[in-house]
Tab-separated table of C-alpha atoms in Angstrom:
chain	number	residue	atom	x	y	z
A	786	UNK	CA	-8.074	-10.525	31.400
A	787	UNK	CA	-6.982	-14.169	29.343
A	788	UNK	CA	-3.644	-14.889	29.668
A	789	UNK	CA	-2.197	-16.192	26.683
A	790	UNK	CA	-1.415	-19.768	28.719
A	791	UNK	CA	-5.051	-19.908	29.443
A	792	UNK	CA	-6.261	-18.735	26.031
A	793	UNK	CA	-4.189	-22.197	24.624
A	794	UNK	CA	-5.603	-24.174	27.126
A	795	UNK	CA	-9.701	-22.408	25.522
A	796	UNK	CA	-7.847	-23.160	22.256
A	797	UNK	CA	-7.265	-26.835	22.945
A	798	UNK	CA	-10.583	-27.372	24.996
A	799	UNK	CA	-12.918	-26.019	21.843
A	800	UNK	CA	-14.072	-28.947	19.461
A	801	UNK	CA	-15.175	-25.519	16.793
A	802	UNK	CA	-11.509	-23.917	16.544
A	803	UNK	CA	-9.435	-27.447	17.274
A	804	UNK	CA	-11.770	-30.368	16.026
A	805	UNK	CA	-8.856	-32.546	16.047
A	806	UNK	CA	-8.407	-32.358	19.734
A	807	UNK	CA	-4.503	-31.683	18.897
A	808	UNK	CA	-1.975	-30.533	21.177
A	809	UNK	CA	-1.376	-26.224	20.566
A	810	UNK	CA	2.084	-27.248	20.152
A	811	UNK	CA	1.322	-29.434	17.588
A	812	UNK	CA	-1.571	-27.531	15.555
A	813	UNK	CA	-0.403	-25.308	12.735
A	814	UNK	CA	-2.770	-22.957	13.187
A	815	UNK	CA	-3.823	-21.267	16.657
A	816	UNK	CA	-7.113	-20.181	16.805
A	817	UNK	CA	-6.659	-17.707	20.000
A	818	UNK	CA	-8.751	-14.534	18.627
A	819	UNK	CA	-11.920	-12.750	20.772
A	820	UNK	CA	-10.879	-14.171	24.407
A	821	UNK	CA	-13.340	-13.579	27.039
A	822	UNK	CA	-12.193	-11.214	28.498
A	823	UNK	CA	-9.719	-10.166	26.039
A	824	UNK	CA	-5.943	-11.188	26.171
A	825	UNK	CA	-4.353	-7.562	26.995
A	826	UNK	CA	-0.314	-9.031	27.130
A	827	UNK	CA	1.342	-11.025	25.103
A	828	UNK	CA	3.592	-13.976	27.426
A	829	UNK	CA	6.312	-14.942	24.941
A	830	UNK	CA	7.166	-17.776	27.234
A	831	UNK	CA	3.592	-19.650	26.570
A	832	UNK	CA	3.788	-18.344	22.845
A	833	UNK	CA	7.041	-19.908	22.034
A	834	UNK	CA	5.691	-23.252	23.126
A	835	UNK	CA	3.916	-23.471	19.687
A	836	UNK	CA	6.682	-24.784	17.318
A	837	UNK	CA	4.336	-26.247	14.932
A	838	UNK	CA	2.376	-22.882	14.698
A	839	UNK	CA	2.295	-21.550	10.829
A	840	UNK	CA	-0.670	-19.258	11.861
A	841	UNK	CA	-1.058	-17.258	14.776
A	842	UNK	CA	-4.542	-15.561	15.158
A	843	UNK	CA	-4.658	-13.073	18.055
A	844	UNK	CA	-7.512	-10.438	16.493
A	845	UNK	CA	-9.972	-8.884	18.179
A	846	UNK	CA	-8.347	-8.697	21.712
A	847	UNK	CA	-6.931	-5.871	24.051
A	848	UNK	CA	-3.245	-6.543	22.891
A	849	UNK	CA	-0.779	-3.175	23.221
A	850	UNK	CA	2.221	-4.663	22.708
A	851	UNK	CA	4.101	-7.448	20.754
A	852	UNK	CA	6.539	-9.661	21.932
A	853	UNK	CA	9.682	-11.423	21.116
A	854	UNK	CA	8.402	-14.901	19.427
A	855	UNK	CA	11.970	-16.008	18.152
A	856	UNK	CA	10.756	-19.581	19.476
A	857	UNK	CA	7.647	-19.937	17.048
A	858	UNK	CA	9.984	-21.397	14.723
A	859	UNK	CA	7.689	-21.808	11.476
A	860	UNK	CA	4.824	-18.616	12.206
A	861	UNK	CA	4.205	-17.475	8.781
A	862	UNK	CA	0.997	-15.404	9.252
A	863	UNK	CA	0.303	-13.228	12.698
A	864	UNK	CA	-3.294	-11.371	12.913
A	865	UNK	CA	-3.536	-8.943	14.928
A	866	UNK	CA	-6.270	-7.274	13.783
A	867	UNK	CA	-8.862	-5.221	16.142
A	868	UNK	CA	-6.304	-4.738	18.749
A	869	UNK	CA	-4.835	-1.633	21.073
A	870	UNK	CA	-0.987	-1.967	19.387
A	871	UNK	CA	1.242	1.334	18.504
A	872	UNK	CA	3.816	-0.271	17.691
A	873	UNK	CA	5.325	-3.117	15.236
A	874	UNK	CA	8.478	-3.555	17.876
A	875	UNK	CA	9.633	-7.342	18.151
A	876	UNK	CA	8.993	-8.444	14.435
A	877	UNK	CA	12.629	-8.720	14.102
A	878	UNK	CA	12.361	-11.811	15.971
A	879	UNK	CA	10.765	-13.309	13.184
A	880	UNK	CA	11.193	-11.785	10.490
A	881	UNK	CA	13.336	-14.268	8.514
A	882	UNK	CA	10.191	-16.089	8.331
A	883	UNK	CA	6.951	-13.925	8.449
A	884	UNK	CA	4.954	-13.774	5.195
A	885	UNK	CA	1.455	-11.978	6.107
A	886	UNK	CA	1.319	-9.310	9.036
A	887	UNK	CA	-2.507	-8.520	10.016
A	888	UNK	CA	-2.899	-5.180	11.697
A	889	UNK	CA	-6.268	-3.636	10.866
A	890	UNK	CA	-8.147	-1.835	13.246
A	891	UNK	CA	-5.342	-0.452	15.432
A	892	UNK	CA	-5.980	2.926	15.793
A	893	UNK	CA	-2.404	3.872	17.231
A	894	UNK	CA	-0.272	2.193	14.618
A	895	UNK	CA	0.553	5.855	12.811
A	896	UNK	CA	3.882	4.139	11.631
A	897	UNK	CA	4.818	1.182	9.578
A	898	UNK	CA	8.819	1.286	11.412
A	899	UNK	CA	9.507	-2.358	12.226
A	900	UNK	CA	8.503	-3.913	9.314
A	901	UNK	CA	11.351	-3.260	6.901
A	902	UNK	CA	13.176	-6.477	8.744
A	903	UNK	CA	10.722	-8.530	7.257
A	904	UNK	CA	12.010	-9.507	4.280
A	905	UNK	CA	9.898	-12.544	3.248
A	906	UNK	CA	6.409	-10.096	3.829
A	907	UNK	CA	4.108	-10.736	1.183
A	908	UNK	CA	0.843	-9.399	2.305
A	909	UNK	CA	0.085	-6.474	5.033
A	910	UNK	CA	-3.399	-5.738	5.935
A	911	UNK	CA	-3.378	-2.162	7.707
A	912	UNK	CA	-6.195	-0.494	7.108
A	913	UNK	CA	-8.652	1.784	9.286
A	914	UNK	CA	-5.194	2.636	11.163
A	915	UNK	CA	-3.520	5.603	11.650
A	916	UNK	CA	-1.205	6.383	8.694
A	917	UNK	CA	-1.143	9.700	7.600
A	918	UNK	CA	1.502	10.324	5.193
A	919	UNK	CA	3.262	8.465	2.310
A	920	UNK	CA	7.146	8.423	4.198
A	921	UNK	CA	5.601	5.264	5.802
A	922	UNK	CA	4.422	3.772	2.706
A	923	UNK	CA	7.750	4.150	1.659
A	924	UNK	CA	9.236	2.019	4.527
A	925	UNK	CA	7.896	-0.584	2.558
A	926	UNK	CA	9.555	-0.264	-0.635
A	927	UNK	CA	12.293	-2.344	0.961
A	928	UNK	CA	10.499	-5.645	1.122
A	929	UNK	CA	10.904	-7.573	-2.319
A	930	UNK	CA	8.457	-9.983	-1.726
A	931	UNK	CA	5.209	-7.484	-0.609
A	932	UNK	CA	2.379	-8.380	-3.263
A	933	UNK	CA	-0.353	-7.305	-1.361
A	934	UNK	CA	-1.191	-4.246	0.829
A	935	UNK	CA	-4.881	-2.929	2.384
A	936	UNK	CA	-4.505	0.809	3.637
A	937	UNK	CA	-7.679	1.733	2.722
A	938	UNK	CA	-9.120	3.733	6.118
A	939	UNK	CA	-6.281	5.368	7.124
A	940	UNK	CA	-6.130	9.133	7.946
A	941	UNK	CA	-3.497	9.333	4.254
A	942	UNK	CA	-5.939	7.589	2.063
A	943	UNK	CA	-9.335	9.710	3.315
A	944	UNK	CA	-7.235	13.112	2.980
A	945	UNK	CA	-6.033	11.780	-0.303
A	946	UNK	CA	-9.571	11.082	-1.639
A	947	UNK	CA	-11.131	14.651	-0.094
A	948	UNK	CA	-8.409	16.906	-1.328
A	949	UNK	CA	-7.132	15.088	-4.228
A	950	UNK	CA	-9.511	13.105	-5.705
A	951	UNK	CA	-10.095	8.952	-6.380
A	952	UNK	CA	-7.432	7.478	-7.696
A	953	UNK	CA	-4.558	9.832	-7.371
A	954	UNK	CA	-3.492	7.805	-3.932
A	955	UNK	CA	-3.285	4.350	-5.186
A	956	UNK	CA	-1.412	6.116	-8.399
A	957	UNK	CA	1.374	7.092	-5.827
A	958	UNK	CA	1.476	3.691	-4.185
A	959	UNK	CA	1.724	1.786	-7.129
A	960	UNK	CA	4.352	4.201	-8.465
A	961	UNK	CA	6.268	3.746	-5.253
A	962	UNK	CA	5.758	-0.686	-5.039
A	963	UNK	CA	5.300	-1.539	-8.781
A	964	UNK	CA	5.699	-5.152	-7.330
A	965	UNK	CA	2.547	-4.873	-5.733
A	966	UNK	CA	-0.411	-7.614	-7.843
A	967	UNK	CA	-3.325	-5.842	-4.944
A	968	UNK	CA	-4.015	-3.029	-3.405
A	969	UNK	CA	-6.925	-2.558	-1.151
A	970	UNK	CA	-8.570	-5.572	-2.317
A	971	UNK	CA	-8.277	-5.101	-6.182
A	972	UNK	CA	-5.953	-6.179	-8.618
A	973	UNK	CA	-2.674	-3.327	-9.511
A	974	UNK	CA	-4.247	-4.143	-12.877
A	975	UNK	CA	-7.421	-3.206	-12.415
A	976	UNK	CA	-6.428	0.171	-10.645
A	977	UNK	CA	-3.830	1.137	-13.334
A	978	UNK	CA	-6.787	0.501	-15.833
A	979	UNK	CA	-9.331	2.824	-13.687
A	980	UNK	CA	-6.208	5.363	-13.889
A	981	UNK	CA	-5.659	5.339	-17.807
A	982	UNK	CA	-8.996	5.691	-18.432
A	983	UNK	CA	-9.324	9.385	-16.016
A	984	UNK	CA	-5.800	10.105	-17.142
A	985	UNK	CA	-6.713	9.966	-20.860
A	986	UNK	CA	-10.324	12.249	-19.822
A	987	UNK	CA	-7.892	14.741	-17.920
A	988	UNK	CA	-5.081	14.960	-21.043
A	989	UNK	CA	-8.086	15.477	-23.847
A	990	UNK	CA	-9.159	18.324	-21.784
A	991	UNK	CA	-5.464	19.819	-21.753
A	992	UNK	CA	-5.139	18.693	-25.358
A	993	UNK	CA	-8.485	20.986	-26.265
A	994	UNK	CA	-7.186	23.923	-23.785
A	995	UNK	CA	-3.793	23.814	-26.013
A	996	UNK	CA	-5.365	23.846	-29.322
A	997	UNK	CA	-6.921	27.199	-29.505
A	998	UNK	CA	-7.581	27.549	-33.539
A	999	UNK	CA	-9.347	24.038	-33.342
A	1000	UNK	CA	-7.516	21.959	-35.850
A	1001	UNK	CA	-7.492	19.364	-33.966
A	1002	UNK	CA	-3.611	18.996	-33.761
A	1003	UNK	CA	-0.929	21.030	-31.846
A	1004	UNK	CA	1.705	23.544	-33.878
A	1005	UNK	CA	5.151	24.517	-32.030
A	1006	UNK	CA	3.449	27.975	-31.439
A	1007	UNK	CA	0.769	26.849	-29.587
A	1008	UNK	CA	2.570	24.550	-27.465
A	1009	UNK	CA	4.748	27.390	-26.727
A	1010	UNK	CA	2.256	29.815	-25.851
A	1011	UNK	CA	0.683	26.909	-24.110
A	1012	UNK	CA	3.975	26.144	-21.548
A	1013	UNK	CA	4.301	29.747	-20.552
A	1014	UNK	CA	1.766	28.878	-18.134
A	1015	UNK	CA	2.888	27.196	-14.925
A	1016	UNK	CA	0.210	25.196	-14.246
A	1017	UNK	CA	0.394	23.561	-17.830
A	1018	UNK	CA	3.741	22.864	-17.254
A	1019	UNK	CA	3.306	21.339	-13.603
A	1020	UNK	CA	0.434	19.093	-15.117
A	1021	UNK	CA	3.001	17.503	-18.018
A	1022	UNK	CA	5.948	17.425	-16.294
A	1023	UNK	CA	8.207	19.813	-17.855
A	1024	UNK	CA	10.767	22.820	-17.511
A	1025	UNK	CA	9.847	26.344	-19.567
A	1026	UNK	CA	13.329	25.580	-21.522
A	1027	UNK	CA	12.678	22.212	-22.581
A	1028	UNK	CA	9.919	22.793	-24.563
A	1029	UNK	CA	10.705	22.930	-28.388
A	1030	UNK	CA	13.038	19.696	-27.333
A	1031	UNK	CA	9.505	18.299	-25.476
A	1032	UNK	CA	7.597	18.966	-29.107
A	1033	UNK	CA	10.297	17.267	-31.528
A	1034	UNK	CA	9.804	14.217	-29.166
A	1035	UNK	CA	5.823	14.508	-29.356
A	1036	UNK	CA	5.849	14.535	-33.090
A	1037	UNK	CA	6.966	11.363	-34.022
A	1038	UNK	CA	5.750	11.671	-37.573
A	1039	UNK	CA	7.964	14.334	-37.956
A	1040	UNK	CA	5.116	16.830	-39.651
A	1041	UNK	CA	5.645	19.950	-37.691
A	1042	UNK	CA	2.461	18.918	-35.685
A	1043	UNK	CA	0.999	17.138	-33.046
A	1044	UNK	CA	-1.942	15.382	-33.305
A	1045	UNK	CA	-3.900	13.811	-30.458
A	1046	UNK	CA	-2.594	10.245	-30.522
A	1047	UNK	CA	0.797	11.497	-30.586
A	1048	UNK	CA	0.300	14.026	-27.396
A	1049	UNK	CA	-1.600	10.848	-25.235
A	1050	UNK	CA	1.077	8.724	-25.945
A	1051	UNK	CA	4.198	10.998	-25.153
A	1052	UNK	CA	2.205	11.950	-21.758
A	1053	UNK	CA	1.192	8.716	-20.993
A	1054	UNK	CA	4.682	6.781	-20.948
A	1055	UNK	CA	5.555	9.977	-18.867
A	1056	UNK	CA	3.343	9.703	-15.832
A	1057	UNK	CA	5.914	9.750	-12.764
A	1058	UNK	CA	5.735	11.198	-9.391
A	1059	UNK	CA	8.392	13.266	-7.690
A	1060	UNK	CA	9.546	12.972	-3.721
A	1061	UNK	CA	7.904	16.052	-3.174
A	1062	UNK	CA	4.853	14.912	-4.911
A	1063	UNK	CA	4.985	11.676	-3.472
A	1064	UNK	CA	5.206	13.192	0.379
A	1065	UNK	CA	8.368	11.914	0.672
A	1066	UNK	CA	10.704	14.857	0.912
């Protein structure tokens, strides 16, 4: 194996990754990814020599475990991608100061615990790990500065996909982090555009199943007859008892019917997820 000392000594020595011939300790970033052979332990001691360090790249090693680096003083980025890690233990040694966390490609992170100290964390690359449900995405709804997040891969977005369909995953995680401006390499925007455009598809088809004489528009009866069924009612988000209260709000033109503009747009401001929808519970 390449002990870290010796993998700063490669770093310093190699004209490609430090063509300034600076120092480690005095290079902002540290170029000390695919070592060969592969850096299995992390030696705090020869880590916490680089003070200047703003960018830490360890990827594509044999690294299990993390290590205290309270002594790199200004890290802002740590990749750690293509690695052996389970677990994110450690990062409260620097989280006051950590802004992007690399982690793809660890097959035996299956838990995001560890990161919710990291309070300045504005981009997380995880994917192709092992998350498999969405109580670890919601670890993250504690950081206020997360803007991006990759968890494309993972065992929660591939179920997702297979048993519920595109979409309905990255409709849950932008539910639960409306900060977020990416997800999975595309722009929130872009994804809640993708998302009105099937949601509109799937509530035409419910409009259509609702209006059974075909006028075109909804009366009180039919959207009665309509919400004895359960699944109806699971689909817009309401209670049996609720409903001639749910149709005064859907006719906003007050004519005693609802017409398809009207339905879309009560439906559409109404999209949100439960815990128990969410995975949460």
């Amino acid at each position: 194996m390449t002990s870290c000392k010796q993998a700063i000594t490669n770093f310093e020595a190699n004209p490609k990754r430090n063509p300034d011939k600076l120092k480690a300790e005095d290079c902002v970033v540290v170029k000390l990814y695919f070592q060969c052979p592969p850096i299995t332990k992390l030696d705090g001691a020869a880590l916490n020599t680089l003070r200047a360090c703003e960018h830490l790249a360890l990827s594509t090693n044999s690294i299990d475990k993390l290590t205290n680096l309270a002594g790199m003083q200004n890290l802002k980025s740590l990749s750690l991608s293509r690695n052996l890690l389970k677990r994110l233990d450690y990062l409260d040694s620097i989280a006051d100061r950590l802004e992007q966390l690399w982690i793809s490609y660890n097959p035996g992170i299956n838990s995001f615990a560890g990161v919710e100290s990291c309070t300045k964390l504005r981009v997380l690359f995880a994917g192709n790990c092992n998350i498999s449900n969405m109580r670890e995405i919601s670890r993250l709804q504690v950081l206020p500065a997360l803007e991006e997040l990759v968890i494309h891969g993972n065992p929660l977005q591939v179920r997702s996909e297979k048993e519920e369909g595109p979409l309905v995953l990255q409709e849950k995680i932008l539910d639960m982090l409306p900060s977020l401006r990416r997800l999975d390499g595309i722009a929130a925007i872009q994804w809640r555009t993708k998302m009105a455009e099937g949601n509109e598809v799937e509530l035409k088809g419910l409009f259509d199943m609702m209006d059974t004489d075909g006028s075109g528009t909804l009366s009180l009866a039919e959207v009665r007859a309509a919400f004895e069924d359960a699944e109806i009612r699971k689909r817009c988000m309401i209670k049996a008892e609720t409903v001639d209260n749910v149709f005064s709000e859907m006719d906003a033109d007050r004519s005693t019917e609802v017409d398809w503009d009207e339905f879309k747009s009560w439906l559409s401001t109404r999209r949100k997820f439960t815990n128990e929808e969410l995975g949460v519970m």
